[in-house]
Amino acid sequence: MSSRRSLASALTAIAMAANFKLLLCLFSLFPIFTPISTNQYHPLNPLTPAEINQVRTIVKQAQPSSLHNLTFQYVGLDEPDKSIILSWLSNQPTKNPPRRAFVIARSDLKTHEIIVDLSTNSIISDKIYHGDGYPLLTFEEQTAANKLPLTYAPFIASISKRGLKVEEVVCGSFTVGWYGEKKRTKRIIKVMCYYLDGTVNLYMRPIEAVTVTVDLDQMKIIGFLDRLTVVVPKADGTDYRRSEQMPPYGPQLKGIRVVQPEGPSFTIDGHTVRWADWIFHLAFDMRAGSIISLASIYDVDKGEYRRVLYKGFVSELFVPYMDLTEEWYYRTFFDAGEYGFGLCAVPLEPLKDCPENAVFMDGYFTGQDGTPGKTSNVFCVFERYAGDVMWRHTEGGIPGKVIRKVRPEVSLVARMVSTVGNYDYIVDWEFNQCGTIKVTVGLTGLLEVRGSNYTHKDQIQEEVYGTLLAENTLGAYHDHFLNFHLDLDIDGDANSFVMTNLQMTRVTDNRSPRKSYWTVVSETAKTESDAKIKLSSKAFELLVVNPSKKTKVGNHVGYRLIPGSVAGPLMMDNDYPQIRGAFTKYNVWVTPYSKSEKWAGGLNTDQSQGDDNLAVWSLRNRKIENKDIVLWYTLGFHHVPYQEDFPVMPTVSAGFELRPANFFEYNPVLKDRPAKVVR
Amino acid sequence: MSSRRSLASALTAIAMAANFKLLLCLFSLFPIFTPISTNQYHPLNPLTPAEINQVRTIVKQAQPSSLHNLTFQYVGLDEPDKSIILSWLSNQPTKNPPRRAFVIARSDLKTHEIIVDLSTNSIISDKIYHGDGYPLLTFEEQTAANKLPLTYAPFIASISKRGLKVEEVVCGSFTVGWYGEKKRTKRIIKVMCYYLDGTVNLYMRPIEAVTVTVDLDQMKIIGFLDRLTVVVPKADGTDYRRSEQMPPYGPQLKGIRVVQPEGPSFTIDGHTVRWADWIFHLAFDMRAGSIISLASIYDVDKGEYRRVLYKGFVSELFVPYMDLTEEWYYRTFFDAGEYGFGLCAVPLEPLKDCPENAVFMDGYFTGQDGTPGKTSNVFCVFERYAGDVMWRHTEGGIPGKVIRKVRPEVSLVARMVSTVGNYDYIVDWEFNQCGTIKVTVGLTGLLEVRGSNYTHKDQIQEEVYGTLLAENTLGAYHDHFLNFHLDLDIDGDANSFVMTNLQMTRVTDNRSPRKSYWTVVSETAKTESDAKIKLSSKAFELLVVNPSKKTKVGNHVGYRLIPGSVAGPLMMDNDYPQIRGAFTKYNVWVTPYSKSEKWAGGLNTDQSQGDDNLAVWSLRNRKIENKDIVLWYTLGFHHVPYQEDFPVMPTVSAGFELRPANFFEYNPVLKDRPAKVVR
């Protein structure tokens, strides 16, 4: 797992101007003010192409003087307040809540945070941001930046000096982070390049140690360094296209399919998905990617839907590399805040990215000029059946009877893939019949490798910060930390966070021949500092409970977080990347709900100095007991590359679960009915 | 996750004599000396029914005087030495290795360890075991013991006193452990009972605090305690049969199937399974259950099979409860060593326990009288496809091109389910195309609950060692620790164990604007004590490497253990159950290969005193560098029951992976060929 920002989609070469995302955008122009079909209206629906165009018009009209350099860095739904959403939900179909957009735009070297009201065609507020850090990079500015070296004489000279052809060079944009500079006045990126020469696996062919620094707002080169000459790896046989493979080949399997002769068991109405006892809303955002909202589960005994997850999404994805060389030390990327985890989402391929029983949905983002772009098939929704067992038991203990009951496990998955440069992140939100929500992140794609003159490990006498994967190819050590914003509302807003320790206890009296056992000791977090948790081998359970609701026998209703990773950062607290990615310091945080606290790495993440993020917000140490609270969980991966990560990296997965914990009186699987299977 | 030994299959009631396993045995008598088809011969094949009968005849003939009380507690293959197997493998089809059986029998209150040679129809050795502990319990003796209370006057009186009908009572056998007694001279068990009265979910209806102690060798009651009267839980609505469900019902899904129109891609020849690049041997053992041997993977570039796993199996399964009350403190079960993880394996139900593309295999065990019994469909083997992605990448960084390559994940699973009383353990050995072996254990079935007079949590003033799940029903805290014996032979026998620490490092010179990073520091274990590892949040990687084999660029070829659990025991080292289950003290151990060191909890586990087990063996601190070594990994689950575990417990899974680590020059997925899918 590594991540090459470089925005695959924004890489460019001399010959060609527009990349495919731009092309998509051009084909996706929609008429302004298309009426929205009422029966699909939902206040959490993402902005439609028509609405994106409407936003553009409103913003442009309000700033006519600066139109020449106005750029849209982010456009998304500005959600109505939670209370309004909940009231709307409980009281459909009265008047709809106001429909607003949140825009981050750049104009005259300033970042504007603008709220647009679509109902009244007006701007509610336009605030210039004076703090540190910059908004998401656009595809278009990366594309433009990536082209600059290819006509820049010193760069061309460097390429020629290496005996390479400039027409085979493609480049990518790398965010630069922050390393203690007091004042950063320019939006800069570094552009690094690769040598194609016949391959599509460009990441295996870095032109190492040649760096171009670009001022994004001026869109010009402000720095160039050809530090040393490193061999471009030959990378023979690393092109992953089947047409490029040479014998001997690997095995060929016979076909395997998942079929549903009667069709799927779920329905999608607009963005609302219903399956088994679950209902939830699935939306696309150009920063977060998939957003799950209002996930509720029907309780058959109570005869009502019960609230579980008000909202869940990937809040940030921090990818620090551990290579200190000049071209690598700054690679400490924030994939959501710098590149847009949603913006980098790619169309899913039917039958391959998702099984044949999947249903697809499109997503819309906003281009730099404010026009909508479409990512087809950005989500797939499907029932997952892997041949596993949800519950079973064979009872042989009753004389004269053999009882065997088996209920196969079928779940519902909502999938998105975000390709941030070399890395492909597969994000699955999975709902099951027992009430569990499982999130799985698969990391695949290609490694980000460093060119090196070494061809054998025995030659290496210095620290190389990685594994020699092949001749001239080092796989750099790095991490991936995905932070999930999980606004659980268990049976209502007012919840508490309970930590249950499994505590070894000595038996000091004579009550038992045993000398020891473990018992549980529960503690409710009062304030934010109580809930900052570094996961360890210490055994404990983490719950969000509703302190006002109990089961019949008196247990607080709740949901558990079952973490899938205990990985934390291996950097010093006062190191610059760690200050910016401080949300990784604890695996778990709990904050009181605040509409403005969405992004664990801060709103304006690029070149940020870490003064507006989860770690800072929670320094206020607010009360979190019996409040509307948000759970933040960081899923971490340390990646020491092995040769098996080369030249393609098979999927490595990890995840977490939100599992009901005394939420139901008994397990709902008891009362499900068997699927009728047509054969 | 809890486990009620009690051997569901051995529970009994007044009216009926034989349980289903016994019935199966009766129907499974095979003629002696059925010739084995030569083309299926493999020295690791489990004993056939004919061979089991042959063993019985040989053993009985050798001990005619004690025939009247000879019992077979365990019969299994006595494997040829590793060198012989490997030589046979490399040199088929010359003379077959000797065919031998290992028998543990009881006769005249003594435990015999007997080696039988089937080729010569003779006994090679017959050793009386004088140490502590007893062998596996047989089904038959448990069945007999379970019947004793039902005709025992004091027990009948206790049942009547509670207003219960004795004909609705079923009982189960509980192993008693060891609590510091200096000398244990009797094989005893405790018999505890349940009240059916219409339900099949007997585990929810314990007749609490009535204990019958049985001497197994004498097969008579030697103790009885009616300690106090506890309400039998009404347990309304806990019968899990669909016919017993009342509305409102849960949802009903439409059918979903996995189909392979061209059939499976694997072949099974005898016990040898071939799929994709993998070949392995799958055998059944009445103690271990499934045994994977000789797993090798074909390296397309080298043009040869390369050895990975000589042998892997569940070596022990330790389930200590944390309830100190008189009827519960001793419940610290060893499911493999006391009850037989294979003996408790149950027939898998087609279309439910395994998908419809599965192929089934039968298993044979030995009854107490030495006759073979058959467990039909004890394994299923199937290709697993869940709609997931093995590798993917979308490349948008090359102007004018959009490249999207996706390879769906298909793997091969060999599954077994062992139902040890209330608990059903689903054990999957999964092989994938990238060279990974993944083991997943799913825990499902029913909780073991304690009867209680409490009907609401507010009434509880004392320590109850569990969760109040329903009226009169406490779910006791407990653990499950599964130890896996993993004899990895990476490209040969002589391997080393390498621990790679990910170490945070301060930057104290000026080589970088960074203040810190992490790097890897590897250490090779010299002796057993170096390799005892308590997994923690500390980041490290664990590898078995072949120190004599390197990749082209100079990395040692190896496989990594990717642990799926860091759970360790929460008992004191000197507590009796922990002395017996000391293999749990570390999550990982490495020992030099020794044919006799198979069972992490010792060979004679029942009532053992912990003097012959993994922890003791490794005190010798033998050398393990560049040796034939065995890796032992313990997968742990702490189980705090929640109401969702009641009255049926949905599957909770955990596992581990053995993943190639510089074993291949590059990832083999690169060269696979796409499946042809018929639609």
mmCIF file of C-alpha atoms in Angstrom, chain A residues 512-636:
data_model
loop_
_atom_site.group_PDB
_atom_site.id
_atom_site.type_symbol
_atom_site.label_atom_id
_atom_site.label_comp_id
_atom_site.label_asym_id
_atom_site.label_seq_id
_atom_site.Cartn_x
_atom_site.Cartn_y
_atom_site.Cartn_z
ATOM 1 C CA SER A 512 -13.407 -20.983 43.893
ATOM 2 C CA PRO A 513 -10.579 -23.411 43.136
ATOM 3 C CA ARG A 514 -9.687 -20.932 40.379
ATOM 4 C CA LYS A 515 -6.981 -18.367 41.048
ATOM 5 C CA SER A 516 -8.063 -15.902 38.414
ATOM 6 C CA TYR A 517 -10.640 -14.941 35.819
ATOM 7 C CA TRP A 518 -11.621 -11.893 33.831
ATOM 8 C CA THR A 519 -14.587 -9.665 34.280
ATOM 9 C CA VAL A 520 -15.845 -6.530 32.605
ATOM 10 C CA VAL A 521 -15.510 -3.033 33.977
ATOM 11 C CA SER A 522 -17.422 -0.375 32.083
ATOM 12 C CA GLU A 523 -16.754 3.311 32.047
ATOM 13 C CA THR A 524 -18.714 6.033 30.325
ATOM 14 C CA ALA A 525 -16.694 8.824 28.732
ATOM 15 C CA LYS A 526 -17.621 12.217 30.162
ATOM 16 C CA THR A 527 -15.553 14.434 27.910
ATOM 17 C CA GLU A 528 -13.573 14.150 24.701
ATOM 18 C CA SER A 529 -10.295 13.387 26.451
ATOM 19 C CA ASP A 530 -11.825 10.294 28.076
ATOM 20 C CA ALA A 531 -12.564 8.852 24.664
ATOM 21 C CA LYS A 532 -9.197 9.196 22.962
ATOM 22 C CA ILE A 533 -8.067 5.637 22.563
ATOM 23 C CA LYS A 534 -4.904 4.044 21.283
ATOM 24 C CA LEU A 535 -5.892 0.519 20.471
ATOM 25 C CA SER A 536 -3.579 -2.070 21.889
ATOM 26 C CA SER A 537 -3.494 -5.688 22.847
ATOM 27 C CA LYS A 538 -5.419 -4.725 25.968
ATOM 28 C CA ALA A 539 -8.823 -6.333 25.711
ATOM 29 C CA PHE A 540 -11.730 -3.995 25.641
ATOM 30 C CA GLU A 541 -14.969 -3.281 23.916
ATOM 31 C CA LEU A 542 -16.127 0.096 22.642
ATOM 32 C CA LEU A 543 -19.812 0.929 22.564
ATOM 33 C CA VAL A 544 -22.069 3.782 21.675
ATOM 34 C CA VAL A 545 -25.196 3.430 23.781
ATOM 35 C CA ASN A 546 -28.401 5.289 24.258
ATOM 36 C CA PRO A 547 -28.478 5.935 28.004
ATOM 37 C CA SER A 548 -32.225 6.568 27.896
ATOM 38 C CA LYS A 549 -33.202 3.323 26.239
ATOM 39 C CA LYS A 550 -32.989 -0.103 27.772
ATOM 40 C CA THR A 551 -33.875 -3.609 26.731
ATOM 41 C CA LYS A 552 -36.528 -5.465 28.708
ATOM 42 C CA VAL A 553 -33.941 -6.959 31.035
ATOM 43 C CA GLY A 554 -32.287 -3.610 31.563
ATOM 44 C CA ASN A 555 -29.279 -3.398 29.226
ATOM 45 C CA HIS A 556 -28.598 -0.091 27.508
ATOM 46 C CA VAL A 557 -29.248 -0.375 23.814
ATOM 47 C CA GLY A 558 -26.103 0.168 21.811
ATOM 48 C CA TYR A 559 -23.796 -0.605 18.955
ATOM 49 C CA ARG A 560 -20.202 -1.760 19.220
ATOM 50 C CA LEU A 561 -17.263 -0.633 17.176
ATOM 51 C CA ILE A 562 -15.220 -3.711 16.303
ATOM 52 C CA PRO A 563 -11.934 -2.265 15.116
ATOM 53 C CA GLY A 564 -10.107 -4.090 12.382
ATOM 54 C CA SER A 565 -6.733 -2.531 12.904
ATOM 55 C CA VAL A 566 -4.641 -1.308 15.776
ATOM 56 C CA ALA A 567 -2.063 0.439 13.616
ATOM 57 C CA GLY A 568 -1.032 3.887 14.715
ATOM 58 C CA PRO A 569 1.547 6.373 13.483
ATOM 59 C CA LEU A 570 5.259 5.758 13.897
ATOM 60 C CA MET A 571 6.249 9.410 13.755
ATOM 61 C CA MET A 572 6.936 11.889 16.501
ATOM 62 C CA ASP A 573 4.040 14.047 17.658
ATOM 63 C CA ASN A 574 5.922 17.226 16.783
ATOM 64 C CA ASP A 575 6.926 16.110 13.309
ATOM 65 C CA TYR A 576 5.235 18.256 10.688
ATOM 66 C CA PRO A 577 3.332 15.574 8.805
ATOM 67 C CA GLN A 578 2.169 14.164 12.123
ATOM 68 C CA ILE A 579 0.945 17.575 13.290
ATOM 69 C CA ARG A 580 -1.159 17.725 10.127
ATOM 70 C CA GLY A 581 -2.263 14.085 10.392
ATOM 71 C CA ALA A 582 -2.719 14.227 14.163
ATOM 72 C CA PHE A 583 -6.049 12.441 13.894
ATOM 73 C CA THR A 584 -3.987 9.261 13.632
ATOM 74 C CA LYS A 585 -2.546 9.699 17.126
ATOM 75 C CA TYR A 586 -5.542 7.873 18.536
ATOM 76 C CA ASN A 587 -7.424 5.150 16.730
ATOM 77 C CA VAL A 588 -10.669 6.328 18.257
ATOM 78 C CA TRP A 589 -11.979 9.787 19.122
ATOM 79 C CA VAL A 590 -15.430 10.924 20.157
ATOM 80 C CA THR A 591 -16.632 14.504 19.697
ATOM 81 C CA PRO A 592 -19.943 16.221 20.215
ATOM 82 C CA TYR A 593 -21.727 16.623 16.899
ATOM 83 C CA SER A 594 -20.874 19.836 15.129
ATOM 84 C CA LYS A 595 -21.961 20.439 11.579
ATOM 85 C CA SER A 596 -18.676 22.099 10.723
ATOM 86 C CA GLU A 597 -16.463 19.254 11.974
ATOM 87 C CA LYS A 598 -16.459 16.913 9.028
ATOM 88 C CA TRP A 599 -12.873 16.517 7.896
ATOM 89 C CA ALA A 600 -10.453 14.965 10.357
ATOM 90 C CA GLY A 601 -7.513 16.579 8.571
ATOM 91 C CA GLY A 602 -9.211 19.970 8.377
ATOM 92 C CA LEU A 603 -11.195 21.661 5.636
ATOM 93 C CA ASN A 604 -8.301 23.300 3.793
ATOM 94 C CA THR A 605 -5.826 20.483 3.999
ATOM 95 C CA ASP A 606 -3.286 21.179 1.282
ATOM 96 C CA GLN A 607 -0.200 22.721 2.915
ATOM 97 C CA SER A 608 -2.168 23.062 6.135
ATOM 98 C CA GLN A 609 -0.306 23.540 9.397
ATOM 99 C CA GLY A 610 -2.573 21.385 11.491
ATOM 100 C CA ASP A 611 -4.424 24.204 13.224
ATOM 101 C CA ASP A 612 -7.910 23.107 12.175
ATOM 102 C CA ASN A 613 -8.439 19.394 12.551
ATOM 103 C CA LEU A 614 -9.884 16.737 14.780
ATOM 104 C CA ALA A 615 -6.976 16.857 17.208
ATOM 105 C CA VAL A 616 -7.367 20.613 17.626
ATOM 106 C CA TRP A 617 -11.151 20.614 17.909
ATOM 107 C CA SER A 618 -11.096 18.048 20.633
ATOM 108 C CA LEU A 619 -8.620 20.027 22.731
ATOM 109 C CA ARG A 620 -11.659 21.912 23.971
ATOM 110 C CA ASN A 621 -12.491 18.695 25.772
ATOM 111 C CA ARG A 622 -16.219 19.135 25.388
ATOM 112 C CA LYS A 623 -18.808 17.052 27.164
ATOM 113 C CA ILE A 624 -19.847 13.955 25.281
ATOM 114 C CA GLU A 625 -22.040 12.062 27.721
ATOM 115 C CA ASN A 626 -25.664 11.703 26.730
ATOM 116 C CA LYS A 627 -25.085 14.035 23.783
ATOM 117 C CA ASP A 628 -25.309 13.829 20.048
ATOM 118 C CA ILE A 629 -21.846 12.383 19.475
ATOM 119 C CA VAL A 630 -19.622 11.438 16.569
ATOM 120 C CA LEU A 631 -17.224 8.505 16.640
ATOM 121 C CA TRP A 632 -14.054 8.817 14.566
ATOM 122 C CA TYR A 633 -12.163 5.661 13.780
ATOM 123 C CA THR A 634 -8.856 5.400 11.954
ATOM 124 C CA LEU A 635 -8.101 2.258 10.032
ATOM 125 C CA GLY A 636 -4.363 1.971 9.624
#
